[in-house]
mmCIF file of C-alpha atoms in Angstrom:
data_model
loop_
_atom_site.group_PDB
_atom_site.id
_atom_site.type_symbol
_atom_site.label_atom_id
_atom_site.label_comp_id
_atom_site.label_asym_id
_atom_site.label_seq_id
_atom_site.Cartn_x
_atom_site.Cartn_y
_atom_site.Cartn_z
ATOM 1 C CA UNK A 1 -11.185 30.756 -10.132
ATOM 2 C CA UNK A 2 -12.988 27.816 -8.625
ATOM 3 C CA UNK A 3 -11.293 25.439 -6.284
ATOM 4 C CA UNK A 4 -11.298 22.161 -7.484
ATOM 5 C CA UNK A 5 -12.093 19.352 -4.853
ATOM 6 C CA UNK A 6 -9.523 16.760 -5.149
ATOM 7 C CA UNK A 7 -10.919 14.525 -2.198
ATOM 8 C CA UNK A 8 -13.569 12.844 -3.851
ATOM 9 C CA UNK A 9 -14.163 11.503 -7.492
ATOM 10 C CA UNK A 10 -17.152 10.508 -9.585
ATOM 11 C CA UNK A 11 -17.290 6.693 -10.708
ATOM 12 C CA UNK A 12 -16.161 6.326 -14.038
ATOM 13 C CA UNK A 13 -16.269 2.680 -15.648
ATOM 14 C CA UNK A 14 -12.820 3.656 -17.458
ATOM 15 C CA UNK A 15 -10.785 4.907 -14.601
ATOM 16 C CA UNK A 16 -12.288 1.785 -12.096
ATOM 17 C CA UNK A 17 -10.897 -0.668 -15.028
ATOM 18 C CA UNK A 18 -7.604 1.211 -15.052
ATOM 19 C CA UNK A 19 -6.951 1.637 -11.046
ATOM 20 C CA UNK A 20 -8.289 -2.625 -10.846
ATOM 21 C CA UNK A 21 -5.825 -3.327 -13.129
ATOM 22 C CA UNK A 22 -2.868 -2.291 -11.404
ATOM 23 C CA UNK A 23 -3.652 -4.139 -8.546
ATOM 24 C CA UNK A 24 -1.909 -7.470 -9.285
ATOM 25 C CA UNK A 25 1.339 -5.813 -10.399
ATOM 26 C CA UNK A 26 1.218 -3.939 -7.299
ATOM 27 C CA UNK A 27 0.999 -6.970 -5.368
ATOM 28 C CA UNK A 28 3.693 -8.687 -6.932
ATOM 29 C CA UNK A 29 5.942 -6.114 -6.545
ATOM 30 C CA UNK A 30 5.324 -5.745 -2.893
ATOM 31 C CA UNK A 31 6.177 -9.467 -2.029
ATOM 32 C CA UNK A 32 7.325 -11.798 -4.125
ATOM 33 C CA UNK A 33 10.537 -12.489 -3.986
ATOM 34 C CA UNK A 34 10.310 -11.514 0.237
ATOM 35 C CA UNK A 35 12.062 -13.870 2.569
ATOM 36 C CA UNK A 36 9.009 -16.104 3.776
ATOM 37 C CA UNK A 37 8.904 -15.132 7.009
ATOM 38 C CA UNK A 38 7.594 -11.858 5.796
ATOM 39 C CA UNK A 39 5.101 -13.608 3.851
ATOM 40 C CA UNK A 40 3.719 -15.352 6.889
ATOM 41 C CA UNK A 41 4.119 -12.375 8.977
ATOM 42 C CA UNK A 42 0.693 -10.673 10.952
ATOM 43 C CA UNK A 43 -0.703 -8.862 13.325
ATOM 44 C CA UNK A 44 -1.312 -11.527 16.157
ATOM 45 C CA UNK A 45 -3.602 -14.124 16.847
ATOM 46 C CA UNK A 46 -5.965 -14.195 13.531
ATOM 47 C CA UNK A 47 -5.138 -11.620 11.867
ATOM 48 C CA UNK A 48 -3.904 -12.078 7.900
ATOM 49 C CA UNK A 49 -0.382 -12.132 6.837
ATOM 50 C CA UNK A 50 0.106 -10.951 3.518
ATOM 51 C CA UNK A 51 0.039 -14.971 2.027
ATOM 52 C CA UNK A 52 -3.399 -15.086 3.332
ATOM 53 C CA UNK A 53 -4.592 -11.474 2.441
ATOM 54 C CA UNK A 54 -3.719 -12.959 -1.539
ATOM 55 C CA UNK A 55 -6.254 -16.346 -0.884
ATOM 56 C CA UNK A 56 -8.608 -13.904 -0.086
ATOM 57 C CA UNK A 57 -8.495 -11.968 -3.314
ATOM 58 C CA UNK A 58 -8.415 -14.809 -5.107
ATOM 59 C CA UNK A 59 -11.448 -15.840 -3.644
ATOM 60 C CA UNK A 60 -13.202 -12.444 -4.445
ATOM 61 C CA UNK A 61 -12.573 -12.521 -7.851
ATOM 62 C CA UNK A 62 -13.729 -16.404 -8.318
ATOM 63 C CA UNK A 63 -16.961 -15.647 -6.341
ATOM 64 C CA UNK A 64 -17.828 -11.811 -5.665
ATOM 65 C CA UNK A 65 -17.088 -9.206 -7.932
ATOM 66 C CA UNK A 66 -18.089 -10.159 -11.505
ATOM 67 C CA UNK A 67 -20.514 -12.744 -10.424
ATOM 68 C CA UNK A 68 -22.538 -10.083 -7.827
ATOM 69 C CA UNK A 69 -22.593 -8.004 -10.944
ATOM 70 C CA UNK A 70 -24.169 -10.842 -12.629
ATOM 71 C CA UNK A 71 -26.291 -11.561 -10.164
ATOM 72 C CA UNK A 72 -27.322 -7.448 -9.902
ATOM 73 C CA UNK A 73 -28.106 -7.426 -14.059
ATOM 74 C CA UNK A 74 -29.922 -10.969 -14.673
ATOM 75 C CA UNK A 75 -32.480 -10.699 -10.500
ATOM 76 C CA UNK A 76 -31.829 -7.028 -9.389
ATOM 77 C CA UNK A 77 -33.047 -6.981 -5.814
ATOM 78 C CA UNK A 78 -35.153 -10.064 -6.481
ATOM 79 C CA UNK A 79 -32.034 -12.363 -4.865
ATOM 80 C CA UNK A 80 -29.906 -11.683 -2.814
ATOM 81 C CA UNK A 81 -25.807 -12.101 -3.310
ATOM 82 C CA UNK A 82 -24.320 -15.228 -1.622
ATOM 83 C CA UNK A 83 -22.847 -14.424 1.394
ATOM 84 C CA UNK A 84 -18.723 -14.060 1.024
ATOM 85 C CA UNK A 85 -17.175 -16.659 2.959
ATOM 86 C CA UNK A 86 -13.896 -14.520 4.068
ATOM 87 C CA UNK A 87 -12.332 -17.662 5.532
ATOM 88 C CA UNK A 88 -11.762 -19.307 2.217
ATOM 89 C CA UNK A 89 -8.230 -18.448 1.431
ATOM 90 C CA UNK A 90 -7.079 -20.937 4.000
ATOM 91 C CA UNK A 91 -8.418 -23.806 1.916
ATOM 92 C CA UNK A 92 -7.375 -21.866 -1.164
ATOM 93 C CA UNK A 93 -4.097 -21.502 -0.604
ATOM 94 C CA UNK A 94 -2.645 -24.420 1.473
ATOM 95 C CA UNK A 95 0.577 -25.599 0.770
ATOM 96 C CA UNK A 96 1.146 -23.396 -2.333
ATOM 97 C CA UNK A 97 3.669 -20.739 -2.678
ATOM 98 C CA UNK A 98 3.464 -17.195 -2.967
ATOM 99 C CA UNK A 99 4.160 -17.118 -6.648
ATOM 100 C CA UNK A 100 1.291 -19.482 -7.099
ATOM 101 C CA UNK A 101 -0.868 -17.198 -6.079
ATOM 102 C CA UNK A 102 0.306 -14.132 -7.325
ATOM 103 C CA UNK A 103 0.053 -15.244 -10.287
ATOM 104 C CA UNK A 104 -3.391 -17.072 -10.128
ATOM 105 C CA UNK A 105 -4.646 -13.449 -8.967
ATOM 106 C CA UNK A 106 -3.577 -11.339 -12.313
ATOM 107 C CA UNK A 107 -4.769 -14.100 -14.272
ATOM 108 C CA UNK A 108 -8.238 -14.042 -12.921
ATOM 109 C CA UNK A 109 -8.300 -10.338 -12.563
ATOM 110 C CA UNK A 110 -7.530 -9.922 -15.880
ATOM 111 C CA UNK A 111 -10.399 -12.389 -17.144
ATOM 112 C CA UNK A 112 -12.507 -10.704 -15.047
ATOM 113 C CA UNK A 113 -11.785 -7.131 -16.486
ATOM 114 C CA UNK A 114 -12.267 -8.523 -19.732
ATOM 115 C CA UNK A 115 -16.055 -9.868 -18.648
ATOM 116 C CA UNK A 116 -16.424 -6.506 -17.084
ATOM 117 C CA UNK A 117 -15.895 -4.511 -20.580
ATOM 118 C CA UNK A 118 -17.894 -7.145 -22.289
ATOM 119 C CA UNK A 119 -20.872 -6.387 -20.249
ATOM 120 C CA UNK A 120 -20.726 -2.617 -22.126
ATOM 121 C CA UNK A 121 -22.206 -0.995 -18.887
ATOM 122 C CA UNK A 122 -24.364 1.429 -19.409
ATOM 123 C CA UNK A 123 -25.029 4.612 -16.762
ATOM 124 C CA UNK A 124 -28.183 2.990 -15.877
ATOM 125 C CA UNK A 125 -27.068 -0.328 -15.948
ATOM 126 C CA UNK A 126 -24.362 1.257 -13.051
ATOM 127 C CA UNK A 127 -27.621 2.717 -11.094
ATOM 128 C CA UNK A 128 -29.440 -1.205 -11.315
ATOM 129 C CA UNK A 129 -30.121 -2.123 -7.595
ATOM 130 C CA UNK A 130 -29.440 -5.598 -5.722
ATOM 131 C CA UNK A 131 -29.505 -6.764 -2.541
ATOM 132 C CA UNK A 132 -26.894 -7.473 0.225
ATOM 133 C CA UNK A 133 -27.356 -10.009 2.659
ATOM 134 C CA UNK A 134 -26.127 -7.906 5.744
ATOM 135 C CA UNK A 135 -26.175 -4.057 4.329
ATOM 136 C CA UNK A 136 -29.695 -4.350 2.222
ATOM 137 C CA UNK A 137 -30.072 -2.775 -1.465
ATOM 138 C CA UNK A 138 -27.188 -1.474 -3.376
ATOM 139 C CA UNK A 139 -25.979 -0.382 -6.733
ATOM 140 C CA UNK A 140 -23.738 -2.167 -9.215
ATOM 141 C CA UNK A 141 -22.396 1.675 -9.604
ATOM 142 C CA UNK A 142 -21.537 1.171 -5.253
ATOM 143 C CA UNK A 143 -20.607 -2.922 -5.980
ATOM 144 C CA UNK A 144 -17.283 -1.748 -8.498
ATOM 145 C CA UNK A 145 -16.729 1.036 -6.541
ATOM 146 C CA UNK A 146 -16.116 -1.009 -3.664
ATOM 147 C CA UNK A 147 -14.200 -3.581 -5.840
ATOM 148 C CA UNK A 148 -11.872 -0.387 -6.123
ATOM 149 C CA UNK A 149 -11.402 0.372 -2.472
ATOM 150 C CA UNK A 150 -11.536 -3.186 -1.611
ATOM 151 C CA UNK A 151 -7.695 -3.569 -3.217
ATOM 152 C CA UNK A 152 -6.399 -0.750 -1.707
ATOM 153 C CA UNK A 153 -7.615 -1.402 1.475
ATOM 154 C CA UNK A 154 -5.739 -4.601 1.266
ATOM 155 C CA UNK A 155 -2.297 -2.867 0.261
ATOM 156 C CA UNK A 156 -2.653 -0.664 2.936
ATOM 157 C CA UNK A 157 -3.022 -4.058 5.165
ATOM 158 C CA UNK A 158 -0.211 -5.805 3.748
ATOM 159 C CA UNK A 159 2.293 -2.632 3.934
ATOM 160 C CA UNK A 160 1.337 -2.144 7.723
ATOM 161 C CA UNK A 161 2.165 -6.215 8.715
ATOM 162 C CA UNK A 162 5.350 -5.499 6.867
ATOM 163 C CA UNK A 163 5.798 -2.275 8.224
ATOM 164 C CA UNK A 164 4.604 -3.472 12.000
ATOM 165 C CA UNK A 165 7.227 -6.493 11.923
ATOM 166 C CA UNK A 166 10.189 -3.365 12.676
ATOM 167 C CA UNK A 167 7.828 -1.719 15.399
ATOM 168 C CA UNK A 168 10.498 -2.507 18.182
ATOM 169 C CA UNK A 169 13.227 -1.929 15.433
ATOM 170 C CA UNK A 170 13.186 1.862 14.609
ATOM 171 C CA UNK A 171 13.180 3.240 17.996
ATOM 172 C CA UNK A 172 12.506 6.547 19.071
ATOM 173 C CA UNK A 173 11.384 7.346 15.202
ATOM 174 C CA UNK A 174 8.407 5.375 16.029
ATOM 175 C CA UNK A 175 6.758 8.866 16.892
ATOM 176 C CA UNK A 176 6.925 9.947 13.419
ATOM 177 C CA UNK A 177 5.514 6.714 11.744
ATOM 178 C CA UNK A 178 1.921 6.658 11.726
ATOM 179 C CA UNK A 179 1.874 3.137 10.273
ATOM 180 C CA UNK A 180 3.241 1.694 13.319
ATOM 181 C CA UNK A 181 2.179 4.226 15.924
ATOM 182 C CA UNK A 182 -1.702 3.648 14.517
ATOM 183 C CA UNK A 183 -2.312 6.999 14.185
ATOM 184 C CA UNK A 184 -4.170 7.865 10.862
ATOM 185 C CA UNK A 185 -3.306 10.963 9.033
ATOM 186 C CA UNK B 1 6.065 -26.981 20.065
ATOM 187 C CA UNK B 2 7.381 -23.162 20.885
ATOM 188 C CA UNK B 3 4.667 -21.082 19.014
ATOM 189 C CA UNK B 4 6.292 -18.468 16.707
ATOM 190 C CA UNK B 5 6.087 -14.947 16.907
ATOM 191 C CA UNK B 6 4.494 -13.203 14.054
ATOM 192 C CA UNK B 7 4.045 -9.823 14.799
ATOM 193 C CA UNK B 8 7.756 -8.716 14.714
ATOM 194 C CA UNK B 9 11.223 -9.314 13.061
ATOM 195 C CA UNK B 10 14.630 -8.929 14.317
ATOM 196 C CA UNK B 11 16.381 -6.369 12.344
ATOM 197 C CA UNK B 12 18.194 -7.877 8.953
ATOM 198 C CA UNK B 13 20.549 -6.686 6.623
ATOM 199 C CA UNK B 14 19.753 -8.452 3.786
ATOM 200 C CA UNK B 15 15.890 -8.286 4.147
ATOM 201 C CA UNK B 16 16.085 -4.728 4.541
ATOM 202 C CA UNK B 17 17.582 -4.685 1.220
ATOM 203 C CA UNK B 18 15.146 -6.724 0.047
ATOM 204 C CA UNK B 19 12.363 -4.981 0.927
ATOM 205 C CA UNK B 20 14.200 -1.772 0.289
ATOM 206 C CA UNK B 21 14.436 -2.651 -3.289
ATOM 207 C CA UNK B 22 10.885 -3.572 -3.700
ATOM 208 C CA UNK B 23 9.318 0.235 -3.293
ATOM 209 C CA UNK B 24 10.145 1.695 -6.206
ATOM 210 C CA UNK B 25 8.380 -1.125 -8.625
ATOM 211 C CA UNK B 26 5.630 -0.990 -5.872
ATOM 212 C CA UNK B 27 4.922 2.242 -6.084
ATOM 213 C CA UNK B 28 5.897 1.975 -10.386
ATOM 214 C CA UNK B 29 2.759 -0.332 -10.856
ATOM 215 C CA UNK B 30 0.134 1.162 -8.681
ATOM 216 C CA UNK B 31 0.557 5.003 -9.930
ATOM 217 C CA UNK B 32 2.274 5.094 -13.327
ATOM 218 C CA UNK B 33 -0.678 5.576 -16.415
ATOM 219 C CA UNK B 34 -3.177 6.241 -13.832
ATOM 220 C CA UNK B 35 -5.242 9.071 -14.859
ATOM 221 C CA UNK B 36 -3.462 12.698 -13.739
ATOM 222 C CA UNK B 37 -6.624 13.487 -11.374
ATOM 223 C CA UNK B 38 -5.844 10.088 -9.493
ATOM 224 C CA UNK B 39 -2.552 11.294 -9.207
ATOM 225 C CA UNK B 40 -3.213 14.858 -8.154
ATOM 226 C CA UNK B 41 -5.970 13.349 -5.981
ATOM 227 C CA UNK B 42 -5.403 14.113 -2.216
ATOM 228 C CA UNK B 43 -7.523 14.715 1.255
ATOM 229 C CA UNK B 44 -7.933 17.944 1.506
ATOM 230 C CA UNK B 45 -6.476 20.992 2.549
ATOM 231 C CA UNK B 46 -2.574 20.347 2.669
ATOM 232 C CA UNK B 47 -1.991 17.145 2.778
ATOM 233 C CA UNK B 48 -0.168 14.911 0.081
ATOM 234 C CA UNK B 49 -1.064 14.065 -3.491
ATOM 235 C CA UNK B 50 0.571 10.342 -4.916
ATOM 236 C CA UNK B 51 2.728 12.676 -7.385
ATOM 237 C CA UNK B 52 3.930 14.825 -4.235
ATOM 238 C CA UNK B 53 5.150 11.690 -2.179
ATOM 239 C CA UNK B 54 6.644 10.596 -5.330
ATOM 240 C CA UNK B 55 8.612 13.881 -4.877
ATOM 241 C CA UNK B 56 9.126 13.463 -0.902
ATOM 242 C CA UNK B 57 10.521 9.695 -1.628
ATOM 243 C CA UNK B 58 13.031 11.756 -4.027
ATOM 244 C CA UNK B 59 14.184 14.260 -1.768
ATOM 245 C CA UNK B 60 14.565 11.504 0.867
ATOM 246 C CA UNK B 61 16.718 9.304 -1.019
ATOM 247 C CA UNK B 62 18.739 12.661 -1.491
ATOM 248 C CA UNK B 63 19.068 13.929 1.728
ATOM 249 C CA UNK B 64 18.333 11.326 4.300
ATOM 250 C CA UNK B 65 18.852 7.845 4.410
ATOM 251 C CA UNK B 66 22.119 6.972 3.407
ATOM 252 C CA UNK B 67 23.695 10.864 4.052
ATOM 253 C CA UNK B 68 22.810 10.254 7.448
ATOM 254 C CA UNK B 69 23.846 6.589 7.792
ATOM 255 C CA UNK B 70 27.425 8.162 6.394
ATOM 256 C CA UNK B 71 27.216 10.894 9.150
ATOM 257 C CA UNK B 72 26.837 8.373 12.061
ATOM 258 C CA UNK B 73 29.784 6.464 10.520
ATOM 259 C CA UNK B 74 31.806 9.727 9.910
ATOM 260 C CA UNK B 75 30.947 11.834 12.824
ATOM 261 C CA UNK B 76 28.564 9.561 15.705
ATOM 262 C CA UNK B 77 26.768 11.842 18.364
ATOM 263 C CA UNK B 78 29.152 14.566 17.768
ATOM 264 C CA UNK B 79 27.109 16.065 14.429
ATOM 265 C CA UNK B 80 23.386 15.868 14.452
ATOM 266 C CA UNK B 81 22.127 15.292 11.644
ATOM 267 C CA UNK B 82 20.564 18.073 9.413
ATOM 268 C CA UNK B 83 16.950 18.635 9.223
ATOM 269 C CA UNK B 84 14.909 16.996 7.083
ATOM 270 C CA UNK B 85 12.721 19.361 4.336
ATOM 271 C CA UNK B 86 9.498 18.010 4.610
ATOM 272 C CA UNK B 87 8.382 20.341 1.671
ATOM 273 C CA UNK B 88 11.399 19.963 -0.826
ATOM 274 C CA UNK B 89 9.251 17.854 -3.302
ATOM 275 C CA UNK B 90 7.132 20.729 -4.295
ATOM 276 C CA UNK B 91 10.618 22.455 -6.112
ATOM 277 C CA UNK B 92 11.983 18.708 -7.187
ATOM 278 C CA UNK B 93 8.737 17.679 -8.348
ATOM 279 C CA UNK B 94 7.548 21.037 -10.080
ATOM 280 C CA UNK B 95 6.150 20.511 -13.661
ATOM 281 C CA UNK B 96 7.232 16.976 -14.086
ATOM 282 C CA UNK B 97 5.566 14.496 -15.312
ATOM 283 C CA UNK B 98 5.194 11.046 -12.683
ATOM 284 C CA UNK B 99 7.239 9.085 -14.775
ATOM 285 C CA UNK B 100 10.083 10.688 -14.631
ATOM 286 C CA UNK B 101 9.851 11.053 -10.934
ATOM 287 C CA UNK B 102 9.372 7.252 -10.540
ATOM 288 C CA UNK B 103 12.096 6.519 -12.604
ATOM 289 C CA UNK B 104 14.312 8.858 -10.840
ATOM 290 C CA UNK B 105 13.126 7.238 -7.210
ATOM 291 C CA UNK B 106 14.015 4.196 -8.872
ATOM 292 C CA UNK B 107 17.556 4.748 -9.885
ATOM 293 C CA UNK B 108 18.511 6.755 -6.813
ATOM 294 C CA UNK B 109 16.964 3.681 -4.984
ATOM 295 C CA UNK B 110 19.098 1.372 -6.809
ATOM 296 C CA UNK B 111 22.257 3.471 -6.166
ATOM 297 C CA UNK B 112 21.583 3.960 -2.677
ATOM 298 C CA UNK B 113 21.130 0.329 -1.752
ATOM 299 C CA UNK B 114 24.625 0.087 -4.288
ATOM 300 C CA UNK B 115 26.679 2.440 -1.838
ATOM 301 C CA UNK B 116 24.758 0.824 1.417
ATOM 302 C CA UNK B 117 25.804 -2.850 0.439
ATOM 303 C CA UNK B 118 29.554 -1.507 -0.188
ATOM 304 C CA UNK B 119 29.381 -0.293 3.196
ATOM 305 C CA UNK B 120 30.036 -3.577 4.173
ATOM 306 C CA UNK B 121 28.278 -2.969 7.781
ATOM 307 C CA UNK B 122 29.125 -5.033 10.787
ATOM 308 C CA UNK B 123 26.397 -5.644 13.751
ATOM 309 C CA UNK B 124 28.705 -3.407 15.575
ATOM 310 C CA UNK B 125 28.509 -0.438 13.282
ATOM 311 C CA UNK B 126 24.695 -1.666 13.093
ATOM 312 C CA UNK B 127 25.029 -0.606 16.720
ATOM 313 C CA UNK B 128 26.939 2.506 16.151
ATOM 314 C CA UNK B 129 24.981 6.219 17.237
ATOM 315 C CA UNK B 130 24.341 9.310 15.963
ATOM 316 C CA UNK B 131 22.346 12.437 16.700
ATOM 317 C CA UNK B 132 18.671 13.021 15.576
ATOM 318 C CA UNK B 133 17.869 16.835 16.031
ATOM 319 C CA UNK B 134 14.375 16.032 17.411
ATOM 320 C CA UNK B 135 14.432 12.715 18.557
ATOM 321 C CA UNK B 136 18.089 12.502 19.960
ATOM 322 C CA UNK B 137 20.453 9.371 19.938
ATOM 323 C CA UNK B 138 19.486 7.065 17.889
ATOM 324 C CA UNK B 139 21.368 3.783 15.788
ATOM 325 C CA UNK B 140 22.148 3.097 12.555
ATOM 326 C CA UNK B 141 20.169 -0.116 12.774
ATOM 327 C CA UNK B 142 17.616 1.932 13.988
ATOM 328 C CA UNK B 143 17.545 4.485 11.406
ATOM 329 C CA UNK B 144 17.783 1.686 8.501
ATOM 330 C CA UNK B 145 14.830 0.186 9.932
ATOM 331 C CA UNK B 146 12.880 3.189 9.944
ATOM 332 C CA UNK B 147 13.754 3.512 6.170
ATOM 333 C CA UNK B 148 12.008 0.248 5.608
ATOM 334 C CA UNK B 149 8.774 1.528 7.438
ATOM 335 C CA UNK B 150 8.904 4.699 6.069
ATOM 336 C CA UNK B 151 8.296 3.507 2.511
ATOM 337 C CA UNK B 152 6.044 0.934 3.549
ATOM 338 C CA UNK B 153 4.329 4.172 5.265
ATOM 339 C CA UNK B 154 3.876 6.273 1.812
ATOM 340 C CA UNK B 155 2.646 2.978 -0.011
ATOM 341 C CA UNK B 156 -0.553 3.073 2.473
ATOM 342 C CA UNK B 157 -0.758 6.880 2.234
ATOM 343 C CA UNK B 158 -1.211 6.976 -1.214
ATOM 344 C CA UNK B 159 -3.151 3.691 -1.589
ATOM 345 C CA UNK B 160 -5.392 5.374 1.094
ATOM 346 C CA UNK B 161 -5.720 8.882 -0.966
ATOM 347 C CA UNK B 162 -6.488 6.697 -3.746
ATOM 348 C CA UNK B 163 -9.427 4.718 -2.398
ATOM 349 C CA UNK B 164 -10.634 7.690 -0.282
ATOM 350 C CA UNK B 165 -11.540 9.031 -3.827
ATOM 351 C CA UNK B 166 -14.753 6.474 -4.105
ATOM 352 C CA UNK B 167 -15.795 7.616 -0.476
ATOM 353 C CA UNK B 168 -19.263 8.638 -1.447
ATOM 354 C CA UNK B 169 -19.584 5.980 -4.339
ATOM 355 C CA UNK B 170 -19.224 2.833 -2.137
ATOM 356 C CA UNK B 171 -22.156 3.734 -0.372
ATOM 357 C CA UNK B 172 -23.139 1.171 2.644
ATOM 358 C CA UNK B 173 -20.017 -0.575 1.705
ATOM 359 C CA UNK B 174 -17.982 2.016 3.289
ATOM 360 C CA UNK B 175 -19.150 -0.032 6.898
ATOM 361 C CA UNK B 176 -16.754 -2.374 5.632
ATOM 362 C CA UNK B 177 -14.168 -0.777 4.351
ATOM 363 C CA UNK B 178 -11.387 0.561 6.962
ATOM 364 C CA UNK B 179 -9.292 2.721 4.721
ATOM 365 C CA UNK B 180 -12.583 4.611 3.898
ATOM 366 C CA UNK B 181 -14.292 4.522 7.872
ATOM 367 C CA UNK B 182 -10.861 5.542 9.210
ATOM 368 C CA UNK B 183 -11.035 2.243 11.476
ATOM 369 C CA UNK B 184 -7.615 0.945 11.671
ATOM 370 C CA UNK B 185 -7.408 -2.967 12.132
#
């Protein structure tokens, strides 16, 4: 009987939809409602607190995702995506709450999901090529990918300032939590 | 002006509560009608699937948590806890579907927080100690803090198993991405 290797998974357009649309819900489950100081909470000096990690997926899905696939179908390698300002949230979301924003986010992920599936990808349209400012040509297949790990990357971020905030807190189980020891499993 | 500390939190009843009761939506909207392979995705060899933390999260809200939080009430130093099964899920979890074992996390979840609200705690039974076999004395504030990182602990395990999925399909992007590179930030 062959072993089958859960580690790694081909793209599908399907599943990428499906795991990008739980990410709002996710979100919103994690914090809203927190006491604010866990909102503002980070890692020291400029590091994100979960408020600020939100700005910055808002700002993604106004000006990376969808429109770097646009950019990818209508010049291929031809031009190069705008850079991604990753400083934007703090203009973004000044003086707003929490809920503001969480709910900005699933209502521009969801319009963007809907572009996605209008765009009726095709397996070579996921194989079209573009260019990166910094890391040179890539796919549209690599761009949603990353769109993917991109999300969770940022729950893992947000769960580890919330996490980190009890470091002192738990004691001697501190050897048995990776998240605040920094070890990675 | 004093500048604030970020990077921790002095330990809180209530917002342990509150962040105690957010896990099980959490961990609701990321995983539940995800595609089984996502579920049954992991990283190799022995470690955890999303469906088998599912099952450790049960056995923990079973066996560890508020049992032991009863035991340093009942008993302090003078009864160590028991051990903890760090393989129980694979019997609870056997041949279930996710669903049901996120909607049993959930009500256990919502019972235990019940029973540890009725406890009616003080800051000196916050202060009160019992017996860790491993790790030795340790507090009740200490071991309700840990519960709060713990979760927060499994939420970037499985977002990480998740994302780790797309490892070859981001491509160059994986530079960027720390839950793929292994770079903690």
């Amino acid at each position: 009987m062959a072993t089958i290797d859960r580690t790694r998974r081909a793209f599908s357009i399907d599943e990428t939809v499906a795991l990008l649309a739980h990410t709002p819900a996710t979100l919103d489950a994690l914090l809203r409602g927190l006491p604010d100081s866990w909102i503002a909470a980070n890692e020291g000096d400029k590091t994100w607190s979960p408020f600020d990690v939100i700005g910055h997926l808002i700002h993604g899905e106004r000006t990376d995702w969808i429109p770097r696939a646009r950019i990818i179908l209508e010049h291929g390698e031809g031009r190069a995506f705008d850079r991604f300002d990753r400083f934007a949230q703090f203009a973004v979301s000044k003086d707003r709450p929490l809920s503001d924003l969480l709910d900005e986010f699933a209502a521009l992920r969801r319009q963007n999901l809907e572009d996605l599936k209008a765009l009726k990808l095709t397996e070579s349209d996921l194989d079209r090529r573009g260019r990166h400012p910094e890391l040179g040509v890539v796919t549209l297949r690599q761009l949603l990918s990353t769109w993917v790990a991109h999300d969770l990357d940022h729950i893992v971020q947000v769960s580890r300032v919330l996490a980190r905030q009890y470091s002192d807190e738990v004691g001697p189980w501190r050897a048995y939590l990776r998240i605040i020891s920094g070890q990675q499993g």
